[in-house]
Coordinates of C-alpha atoms and ligand atoms in Angstrom, one line a residue:
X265 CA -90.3 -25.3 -6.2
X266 CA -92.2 -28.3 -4.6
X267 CA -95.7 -28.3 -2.7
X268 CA -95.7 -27.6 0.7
X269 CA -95.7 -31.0 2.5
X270 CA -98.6 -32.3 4.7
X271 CA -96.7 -32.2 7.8
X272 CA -96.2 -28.9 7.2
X273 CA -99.8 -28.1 6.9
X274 CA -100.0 -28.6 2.8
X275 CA -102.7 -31.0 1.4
X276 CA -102.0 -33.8 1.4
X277 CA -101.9 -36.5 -1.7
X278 CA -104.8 -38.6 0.2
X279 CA -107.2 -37.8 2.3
X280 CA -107.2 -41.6 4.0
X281 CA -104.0 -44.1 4.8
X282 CA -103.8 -46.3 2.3
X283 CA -101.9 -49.4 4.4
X284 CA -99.0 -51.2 3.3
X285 CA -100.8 -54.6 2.9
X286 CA -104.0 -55.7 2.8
X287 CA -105.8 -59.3 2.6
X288 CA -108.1 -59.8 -0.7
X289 CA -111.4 -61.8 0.2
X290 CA -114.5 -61.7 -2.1
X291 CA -117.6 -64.4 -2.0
X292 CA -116.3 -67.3 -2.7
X293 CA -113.7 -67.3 0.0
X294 CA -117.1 -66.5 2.6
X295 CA -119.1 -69.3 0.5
X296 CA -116.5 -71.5 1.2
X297 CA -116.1 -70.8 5.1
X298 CA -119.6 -70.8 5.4
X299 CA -120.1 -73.9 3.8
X300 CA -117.8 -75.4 6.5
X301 CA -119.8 -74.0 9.3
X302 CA -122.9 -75.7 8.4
X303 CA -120.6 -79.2 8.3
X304 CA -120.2 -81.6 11.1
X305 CA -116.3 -80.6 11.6
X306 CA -115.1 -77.1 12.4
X307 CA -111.9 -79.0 13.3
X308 CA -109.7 -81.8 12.8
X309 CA -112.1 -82.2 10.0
X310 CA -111.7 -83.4 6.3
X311 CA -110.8 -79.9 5.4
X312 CA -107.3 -80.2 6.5
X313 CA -105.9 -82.4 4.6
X314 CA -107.5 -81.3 1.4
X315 CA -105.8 -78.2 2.2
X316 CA -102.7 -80.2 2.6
X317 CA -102.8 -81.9 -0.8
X318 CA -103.8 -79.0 -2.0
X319 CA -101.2 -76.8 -0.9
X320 CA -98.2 -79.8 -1.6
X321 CA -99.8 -80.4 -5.1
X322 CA -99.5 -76.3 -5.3
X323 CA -95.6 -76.1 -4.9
X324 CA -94.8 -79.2 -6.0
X325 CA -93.9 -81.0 -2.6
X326 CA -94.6 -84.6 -1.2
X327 CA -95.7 -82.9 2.5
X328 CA -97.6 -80.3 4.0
X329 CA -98.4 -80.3 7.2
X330 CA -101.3 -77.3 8.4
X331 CA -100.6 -75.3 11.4
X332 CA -102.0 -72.2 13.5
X333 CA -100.2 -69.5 12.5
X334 CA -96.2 -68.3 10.3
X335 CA -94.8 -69.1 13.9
X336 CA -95.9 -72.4 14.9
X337 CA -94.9 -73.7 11.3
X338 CA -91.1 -72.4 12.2
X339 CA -92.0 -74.0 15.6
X340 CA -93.1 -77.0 14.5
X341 CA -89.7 -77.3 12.0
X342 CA -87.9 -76.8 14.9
X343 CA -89.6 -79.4 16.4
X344 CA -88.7 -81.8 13.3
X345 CA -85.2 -81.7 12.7
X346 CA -84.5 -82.1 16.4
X347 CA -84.0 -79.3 18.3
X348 CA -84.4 -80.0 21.6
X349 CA -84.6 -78.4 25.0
X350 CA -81.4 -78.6 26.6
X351 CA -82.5 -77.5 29.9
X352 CA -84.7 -78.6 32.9
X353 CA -87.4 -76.1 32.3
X354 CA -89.4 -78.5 30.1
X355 CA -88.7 -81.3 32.7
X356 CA -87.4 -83.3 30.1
X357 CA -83.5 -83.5 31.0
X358 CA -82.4 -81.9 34.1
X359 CA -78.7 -81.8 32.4
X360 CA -77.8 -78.5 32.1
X361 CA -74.4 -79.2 30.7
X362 CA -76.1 -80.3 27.0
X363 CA -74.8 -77.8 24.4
X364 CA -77.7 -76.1 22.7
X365 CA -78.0 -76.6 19.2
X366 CA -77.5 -73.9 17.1
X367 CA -78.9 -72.1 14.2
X368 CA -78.0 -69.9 11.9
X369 CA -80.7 -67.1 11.0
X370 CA -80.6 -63.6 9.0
X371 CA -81.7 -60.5 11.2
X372 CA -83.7 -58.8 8.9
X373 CA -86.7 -60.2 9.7
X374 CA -89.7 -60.4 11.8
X375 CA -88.6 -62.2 15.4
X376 CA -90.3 -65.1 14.9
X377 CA -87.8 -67.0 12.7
X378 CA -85.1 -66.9 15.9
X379 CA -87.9 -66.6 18.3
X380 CA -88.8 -70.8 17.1
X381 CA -84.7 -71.6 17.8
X382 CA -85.4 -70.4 21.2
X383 CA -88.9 -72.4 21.7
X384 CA -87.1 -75.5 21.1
X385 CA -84.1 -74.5 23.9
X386 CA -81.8 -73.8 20.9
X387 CA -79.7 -70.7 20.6
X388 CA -80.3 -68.5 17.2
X389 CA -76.6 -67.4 15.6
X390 CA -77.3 -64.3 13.5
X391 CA -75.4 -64.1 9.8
X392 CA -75.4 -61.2 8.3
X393 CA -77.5 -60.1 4.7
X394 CA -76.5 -58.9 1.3
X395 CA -76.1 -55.1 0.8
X396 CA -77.8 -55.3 -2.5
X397 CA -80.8 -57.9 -1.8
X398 CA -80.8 -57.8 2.2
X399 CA -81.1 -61.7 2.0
X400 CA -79.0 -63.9 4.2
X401 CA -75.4 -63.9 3.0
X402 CA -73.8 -68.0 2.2
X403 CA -70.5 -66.3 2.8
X404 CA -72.1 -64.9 6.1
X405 CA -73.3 -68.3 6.7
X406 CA -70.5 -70.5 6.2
X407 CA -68.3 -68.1 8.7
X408 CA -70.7 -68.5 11.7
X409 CA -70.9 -72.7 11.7
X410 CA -69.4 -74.4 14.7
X411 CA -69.5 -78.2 15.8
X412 CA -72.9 -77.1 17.1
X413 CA -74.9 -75.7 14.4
X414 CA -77.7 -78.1 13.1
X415 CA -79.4 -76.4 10.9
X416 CA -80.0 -72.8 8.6
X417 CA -83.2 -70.8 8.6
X418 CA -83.2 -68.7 5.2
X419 CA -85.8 -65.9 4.9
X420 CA -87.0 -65.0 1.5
X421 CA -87.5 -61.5 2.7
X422 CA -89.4 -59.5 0.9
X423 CA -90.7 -62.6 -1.3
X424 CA -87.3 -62.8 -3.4
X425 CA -86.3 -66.4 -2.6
X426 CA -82.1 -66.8 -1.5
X427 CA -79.7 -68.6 -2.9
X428 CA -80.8 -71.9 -2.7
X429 CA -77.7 -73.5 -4.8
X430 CA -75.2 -72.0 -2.1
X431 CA -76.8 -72.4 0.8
X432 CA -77.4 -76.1 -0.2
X433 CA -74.1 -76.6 -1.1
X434 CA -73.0 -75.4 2.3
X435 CA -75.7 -77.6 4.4
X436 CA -74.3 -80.9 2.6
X437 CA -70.6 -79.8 3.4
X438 CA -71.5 -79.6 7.0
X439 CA -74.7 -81.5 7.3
X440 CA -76.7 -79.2 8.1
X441 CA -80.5 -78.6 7.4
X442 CA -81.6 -76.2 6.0
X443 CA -85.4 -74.5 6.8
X444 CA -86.8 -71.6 4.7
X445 CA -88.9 -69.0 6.3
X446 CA -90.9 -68.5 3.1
X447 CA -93.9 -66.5 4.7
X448 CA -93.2 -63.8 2.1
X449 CA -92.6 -65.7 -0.9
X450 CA -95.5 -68.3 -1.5
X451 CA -96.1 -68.0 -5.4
X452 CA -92.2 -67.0 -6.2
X453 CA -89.4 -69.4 -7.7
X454 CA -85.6 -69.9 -7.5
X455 CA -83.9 -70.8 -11.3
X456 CA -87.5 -72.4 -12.3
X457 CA -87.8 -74.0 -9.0
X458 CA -91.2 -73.2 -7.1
X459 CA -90.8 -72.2 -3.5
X460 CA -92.1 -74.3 -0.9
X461 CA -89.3 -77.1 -2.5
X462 CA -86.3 -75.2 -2.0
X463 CA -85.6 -76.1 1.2
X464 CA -85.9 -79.2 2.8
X465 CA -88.4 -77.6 5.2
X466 CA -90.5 -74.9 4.1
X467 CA -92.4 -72.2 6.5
X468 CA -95.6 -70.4 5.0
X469 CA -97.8 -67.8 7.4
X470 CA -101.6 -66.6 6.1
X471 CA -101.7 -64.0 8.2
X472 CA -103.7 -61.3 6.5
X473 CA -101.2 -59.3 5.3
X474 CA -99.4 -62.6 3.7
X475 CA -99.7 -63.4 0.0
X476 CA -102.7 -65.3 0.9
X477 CA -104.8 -65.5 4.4
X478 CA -106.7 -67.9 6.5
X479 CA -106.9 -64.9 9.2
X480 CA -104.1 -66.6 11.4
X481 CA -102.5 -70.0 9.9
X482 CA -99.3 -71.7 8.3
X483 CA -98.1 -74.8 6.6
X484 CA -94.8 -76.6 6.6
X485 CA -93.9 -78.0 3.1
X486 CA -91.2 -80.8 2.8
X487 CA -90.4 -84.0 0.4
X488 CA -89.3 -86.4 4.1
X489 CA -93.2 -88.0 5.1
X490 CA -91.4 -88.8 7.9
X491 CA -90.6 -85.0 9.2
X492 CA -94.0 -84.4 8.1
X493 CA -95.8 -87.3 10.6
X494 CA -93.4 -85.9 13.6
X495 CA -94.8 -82.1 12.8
X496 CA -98.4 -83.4 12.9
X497 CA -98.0 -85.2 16.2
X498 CA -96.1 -81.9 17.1
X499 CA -99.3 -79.7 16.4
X500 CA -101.6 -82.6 18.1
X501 CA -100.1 -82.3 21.8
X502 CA -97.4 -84.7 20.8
X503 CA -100.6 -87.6 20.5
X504 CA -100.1 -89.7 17.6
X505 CA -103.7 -90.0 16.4
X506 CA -106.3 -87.3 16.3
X507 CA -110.2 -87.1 16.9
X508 CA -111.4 -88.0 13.6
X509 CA -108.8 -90.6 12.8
X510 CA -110.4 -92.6 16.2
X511 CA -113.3 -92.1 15.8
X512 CA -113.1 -93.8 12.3
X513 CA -111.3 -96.6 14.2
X514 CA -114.1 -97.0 16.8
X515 CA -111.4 -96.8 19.4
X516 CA -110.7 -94.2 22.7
X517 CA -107.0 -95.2 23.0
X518 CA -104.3 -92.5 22.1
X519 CA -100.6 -92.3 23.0
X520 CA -98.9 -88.9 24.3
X521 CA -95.7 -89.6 22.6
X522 CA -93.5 -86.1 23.3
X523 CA -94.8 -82.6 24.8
X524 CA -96.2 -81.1 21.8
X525 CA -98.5 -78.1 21.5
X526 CA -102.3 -77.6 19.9
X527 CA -101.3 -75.8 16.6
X528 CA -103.9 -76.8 14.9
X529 CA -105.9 -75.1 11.8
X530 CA -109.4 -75.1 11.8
X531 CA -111.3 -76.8 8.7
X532 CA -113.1 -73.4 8.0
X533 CA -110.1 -71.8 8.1
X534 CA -108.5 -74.4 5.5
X535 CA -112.1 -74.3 3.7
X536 CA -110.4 -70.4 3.0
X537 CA -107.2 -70.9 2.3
X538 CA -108.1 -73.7 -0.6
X539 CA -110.5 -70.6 -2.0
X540 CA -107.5 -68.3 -1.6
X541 CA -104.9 -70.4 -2.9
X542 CA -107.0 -70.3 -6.6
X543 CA -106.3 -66.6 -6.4
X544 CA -103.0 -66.6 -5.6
X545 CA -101.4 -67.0 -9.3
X546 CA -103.6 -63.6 -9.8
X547 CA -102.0 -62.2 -6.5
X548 CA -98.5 -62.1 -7.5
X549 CA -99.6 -60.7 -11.0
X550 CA -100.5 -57.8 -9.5
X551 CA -98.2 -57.5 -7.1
X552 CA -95.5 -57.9 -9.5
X553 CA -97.1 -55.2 -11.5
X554 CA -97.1 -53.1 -9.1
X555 CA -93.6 -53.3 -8.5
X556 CA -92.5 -52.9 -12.1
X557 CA -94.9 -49.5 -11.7
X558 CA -92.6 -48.4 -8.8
X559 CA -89.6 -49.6 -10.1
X560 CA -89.9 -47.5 -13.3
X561 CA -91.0 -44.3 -11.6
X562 CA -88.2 -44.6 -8.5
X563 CA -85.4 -45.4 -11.9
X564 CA -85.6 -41.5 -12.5
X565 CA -85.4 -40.7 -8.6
X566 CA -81.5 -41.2 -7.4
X567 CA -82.4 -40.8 -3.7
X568 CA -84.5 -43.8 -3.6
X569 CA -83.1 -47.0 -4.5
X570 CA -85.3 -50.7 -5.1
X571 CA -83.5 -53.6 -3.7
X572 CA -81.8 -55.9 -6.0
X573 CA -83.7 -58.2 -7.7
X574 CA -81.4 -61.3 -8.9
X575 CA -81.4 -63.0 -12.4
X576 CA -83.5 -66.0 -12.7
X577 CA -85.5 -65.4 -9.6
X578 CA -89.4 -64.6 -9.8
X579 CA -90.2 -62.7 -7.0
X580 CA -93.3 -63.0 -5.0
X581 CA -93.1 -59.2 -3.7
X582 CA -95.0 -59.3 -0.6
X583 CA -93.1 -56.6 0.9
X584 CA -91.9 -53.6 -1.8
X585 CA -88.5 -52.3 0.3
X586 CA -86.6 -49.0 -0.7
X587 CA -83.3 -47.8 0.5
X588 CA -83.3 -44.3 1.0
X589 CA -79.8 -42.7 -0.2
X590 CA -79.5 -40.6 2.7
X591 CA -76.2 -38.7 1.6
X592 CA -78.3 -37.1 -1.0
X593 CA -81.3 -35.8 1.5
X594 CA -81.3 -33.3 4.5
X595 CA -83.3 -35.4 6.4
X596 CA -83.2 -38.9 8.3
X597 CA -85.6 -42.2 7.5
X598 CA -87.8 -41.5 10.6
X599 CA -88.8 -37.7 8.9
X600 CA -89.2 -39.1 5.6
X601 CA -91.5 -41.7 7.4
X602 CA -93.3 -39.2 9.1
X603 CA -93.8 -36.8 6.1
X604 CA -94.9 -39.9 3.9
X605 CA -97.6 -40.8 6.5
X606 CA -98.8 -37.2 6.6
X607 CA -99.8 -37.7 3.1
X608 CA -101.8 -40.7 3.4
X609 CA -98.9 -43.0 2.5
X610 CA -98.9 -46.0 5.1
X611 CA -94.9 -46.8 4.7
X612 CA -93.7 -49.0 7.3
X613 CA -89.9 -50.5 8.5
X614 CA -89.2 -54.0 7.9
X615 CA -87.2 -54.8 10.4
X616 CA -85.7 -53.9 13.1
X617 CA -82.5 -56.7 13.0
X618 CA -83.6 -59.1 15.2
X619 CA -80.3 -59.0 17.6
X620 CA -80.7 -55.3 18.5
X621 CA -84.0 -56.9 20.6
X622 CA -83.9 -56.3 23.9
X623 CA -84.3 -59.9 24.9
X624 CA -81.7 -61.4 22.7
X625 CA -79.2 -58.4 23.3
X626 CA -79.9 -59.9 27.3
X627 CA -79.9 -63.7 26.7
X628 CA -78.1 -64.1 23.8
X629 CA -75.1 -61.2 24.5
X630 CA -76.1 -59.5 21.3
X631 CA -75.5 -55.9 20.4
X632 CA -74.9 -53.4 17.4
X633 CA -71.9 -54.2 15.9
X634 CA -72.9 -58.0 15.3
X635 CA -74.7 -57.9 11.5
X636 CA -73.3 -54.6 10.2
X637 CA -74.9 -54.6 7.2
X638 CA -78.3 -55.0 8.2
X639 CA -78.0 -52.0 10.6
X640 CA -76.7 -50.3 8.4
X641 CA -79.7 -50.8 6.4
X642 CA -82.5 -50.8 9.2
X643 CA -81.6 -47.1 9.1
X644 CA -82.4 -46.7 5.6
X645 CA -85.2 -48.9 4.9
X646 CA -89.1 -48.2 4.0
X647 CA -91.9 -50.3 2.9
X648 CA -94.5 -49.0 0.3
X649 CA -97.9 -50.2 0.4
X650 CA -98.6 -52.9 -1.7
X651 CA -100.8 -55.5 -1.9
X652 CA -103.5 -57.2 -4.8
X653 CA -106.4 -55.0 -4.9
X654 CA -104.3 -51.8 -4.7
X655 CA -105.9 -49.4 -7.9
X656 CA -103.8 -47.8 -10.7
X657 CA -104.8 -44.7 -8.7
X658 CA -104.0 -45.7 -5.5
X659 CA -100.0 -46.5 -7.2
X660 CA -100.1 -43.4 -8.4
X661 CA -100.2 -41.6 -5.5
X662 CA -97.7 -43.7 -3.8
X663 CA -95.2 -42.5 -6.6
X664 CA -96.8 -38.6 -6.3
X665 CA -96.0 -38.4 -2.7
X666 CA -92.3 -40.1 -2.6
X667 CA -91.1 -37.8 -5.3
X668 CA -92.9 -34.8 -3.5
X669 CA -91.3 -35.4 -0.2
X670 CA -87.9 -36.6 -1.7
X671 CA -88.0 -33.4 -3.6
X672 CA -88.7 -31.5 -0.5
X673 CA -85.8 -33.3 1.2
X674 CA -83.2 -33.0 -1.8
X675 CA -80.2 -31.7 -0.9
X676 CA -79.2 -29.1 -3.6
X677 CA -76.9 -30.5 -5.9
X678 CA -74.0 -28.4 -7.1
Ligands
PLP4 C1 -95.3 -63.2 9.2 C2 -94.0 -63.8 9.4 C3 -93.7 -64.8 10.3 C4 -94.8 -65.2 11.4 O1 -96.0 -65.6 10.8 P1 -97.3 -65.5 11.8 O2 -98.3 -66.2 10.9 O3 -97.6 -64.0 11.9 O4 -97.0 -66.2 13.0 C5 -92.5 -65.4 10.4 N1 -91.5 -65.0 9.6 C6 -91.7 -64.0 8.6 C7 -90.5 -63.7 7.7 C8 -92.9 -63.4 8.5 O5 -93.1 -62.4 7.7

């Protein structure tokens, strides 16, 4: 006999929504922003390229290049390996007979990581995800390349990095690059291998809910100083020097090279993510704790099932994904959803596979059917809150209210 649930008009476990993320920012990360503002340079500053040592010296890469936001770093790799409008809309060719490049990408993930294909005139060719880990499949992959394809995005969803040894092996065969999309997964590793070198591009987003935040921002790691220079004229309009570097030089002259884009990060904002990079080796701690906390309480509940984690893998857990077992409960993910919010529980969906858009089921003739694996699993999938400063308490009654509205939603057993 279970309590009656919230939505029902029983107590609920909480009184307030506990979210599913959170950024953690105590005084020295406002010392340190502060400290900025009463500088000379709020931008284009000194700041950024400490951050970019920093950061490089962090994950154990030659390059990182600082950037406005998760998006403009996929943008601005995009931009690097040579991805090119193909079209007359940028007024740069007026030949619309120029294939567009191709790239492969996984759909379960936020939009952005085919949205920065399509920035760049390119067309985004959706592979589909493992059952077990919902990461992009090699197999999957290697099955969609055509004389087109330049390059693979992999997306460490959830903050387990892919497999880096089979997607590699496939991008030499076919010469291919390949980009990860590690916005979830700063802080993990792949077989002892830190991410942010797995790939020979690497994506990171400090938005707040990211493992660590500069309010909006992103960086671009890679080993090639030459990918790195064309990313930083990328963020800089496509001008080959900035501010500070010419005003060292005495000298007004600068040379618009390529259409590029202001991407830039502010110096206060990279004043914060230095401060919040510190932290981060405490950040996954807890977040991993967390996880094992869930992971132990969900082992004894059969309707809920923990994505697979792989062997050697240390997983950055920025997102904590359950699959529902839906054969085993009389009701559907969008009630359980609904009856975990009534109880203060902020679940959320990560994500609705990217093809079933709207605008790439119109320009790119996508559909259901396409990535069956992933929509199968969009229609079983919930996010539980967690993030840093989450309290034993607070875990608890994430576990209290799954098993309460599981239990609710058991289908008896005979
Ligand atoms: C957050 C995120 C992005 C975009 O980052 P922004 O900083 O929000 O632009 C891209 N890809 C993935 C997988 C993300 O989680």
């Amino acid at each position: 006999m279970g309590a009656r649930l919230a939505i029902d008009g029983g107590t609920p476990v909480r009184e307030t929504m506990l979210p599913y993320g959170h950024q953690w920012v105590n005084g020295d990360d406002i010392a340190a922003v502060v400290g900025v503002l009463r500088s000379d340079w709020l931008t284009t500053g000194p700041k950024v390229a400490e951050f970019e040592q920093v950061f490089a010296a962090f994950v154990g890469a030659r390059e990182a290049a600082a950037v406005s936001s998760g998006t403009a770093a996929l943008h601005a790799a995009m931009y690097a390996v040579g991805i090119r409008p193909g079209d007359s809309a940028h007024g740069i060719t007026k030949n619309e007979n120029i294939p567009r490049a191709e790239v492969i990408v996984p759909p379960m993930t936020f939009a952005s990581t085919a949205n920065c294909v399509v920035f760049q005139g390119g067309t985004p060719v959706f592979a589909d995800v493992d059952p077990g880990t919902l990461l992009i499949d090699p197999a999957q992959v290697e099955a969609k390349i055509t004389p087109r394809t330049k390059a693979i995005i992999a997306v460490d969803y959830t903050g387990q990095p892919c497999d880096y040894d089979a997607l590699r092996a496939i991008a030499d065969r076919h010469s291919l690059i390949l980009v990860a999309d590690a916005c979830h997964a700063l802080g993990g590793s792949y077989k002892g291998r830190p991410v942010g070198t797995l790939a020979d591009l690497n994506a990171f987003s400090f938005h707040p809910v990211k493992p660590i935040t500069t309010g909006e921002g992103g960086m671009v790691t890679t080993d090639d100083p030459e990918l790195a220079r064309r990313m930083r004229v990328f963020r800089n309009h496509g001008i080959t020097s900035d501010h500070r570097q010419r005003e060292q030089l005495g000298s007004w002259f600068y040379e618009m090279v390529d259409l590029g884009y202001n991407c830039r990060l502010t110096d206060f904002q990279c004043a914060l993510g230095m401060s919040q990079l510190r932290k981060l080796p405490e950040f996954v701690r807890r977040r991993q704790a967390i996880a094992q906390c869930y992971d132990d309480a969900f082992a004894n509940i059969p309707e809920v099932s923990p994505l697979v984690v792989c062997q050697g893998v240390s997983h950055a857990y920025h997102l904590y994904v359950i699959q529902l077992e839906l054969e085993h409960l009389q009701a559907d993910r969008a009630q359980v959803f609904a009856a975990l919010r009534a109880e203060g529980i902020g679940v959320n969906v990560h994500y609705i596979p990217v093809h079933l858009h709207a605008f790439y089921q119109q320009h790119f003739d996508t559909g259901p059917g396409d990535c069956p694996v992933a929509e199968a699993a969009y229609e079983r999938v919930l996010s539980l809150p967690i993030f840093p400063a989450m309290s034993a308490s607070e875990i608890d009654t994430v576990i209290t209210a799954v098993g309460k509205v599981v239990h609710h939603f058991r289908r008896d057993s005979n």
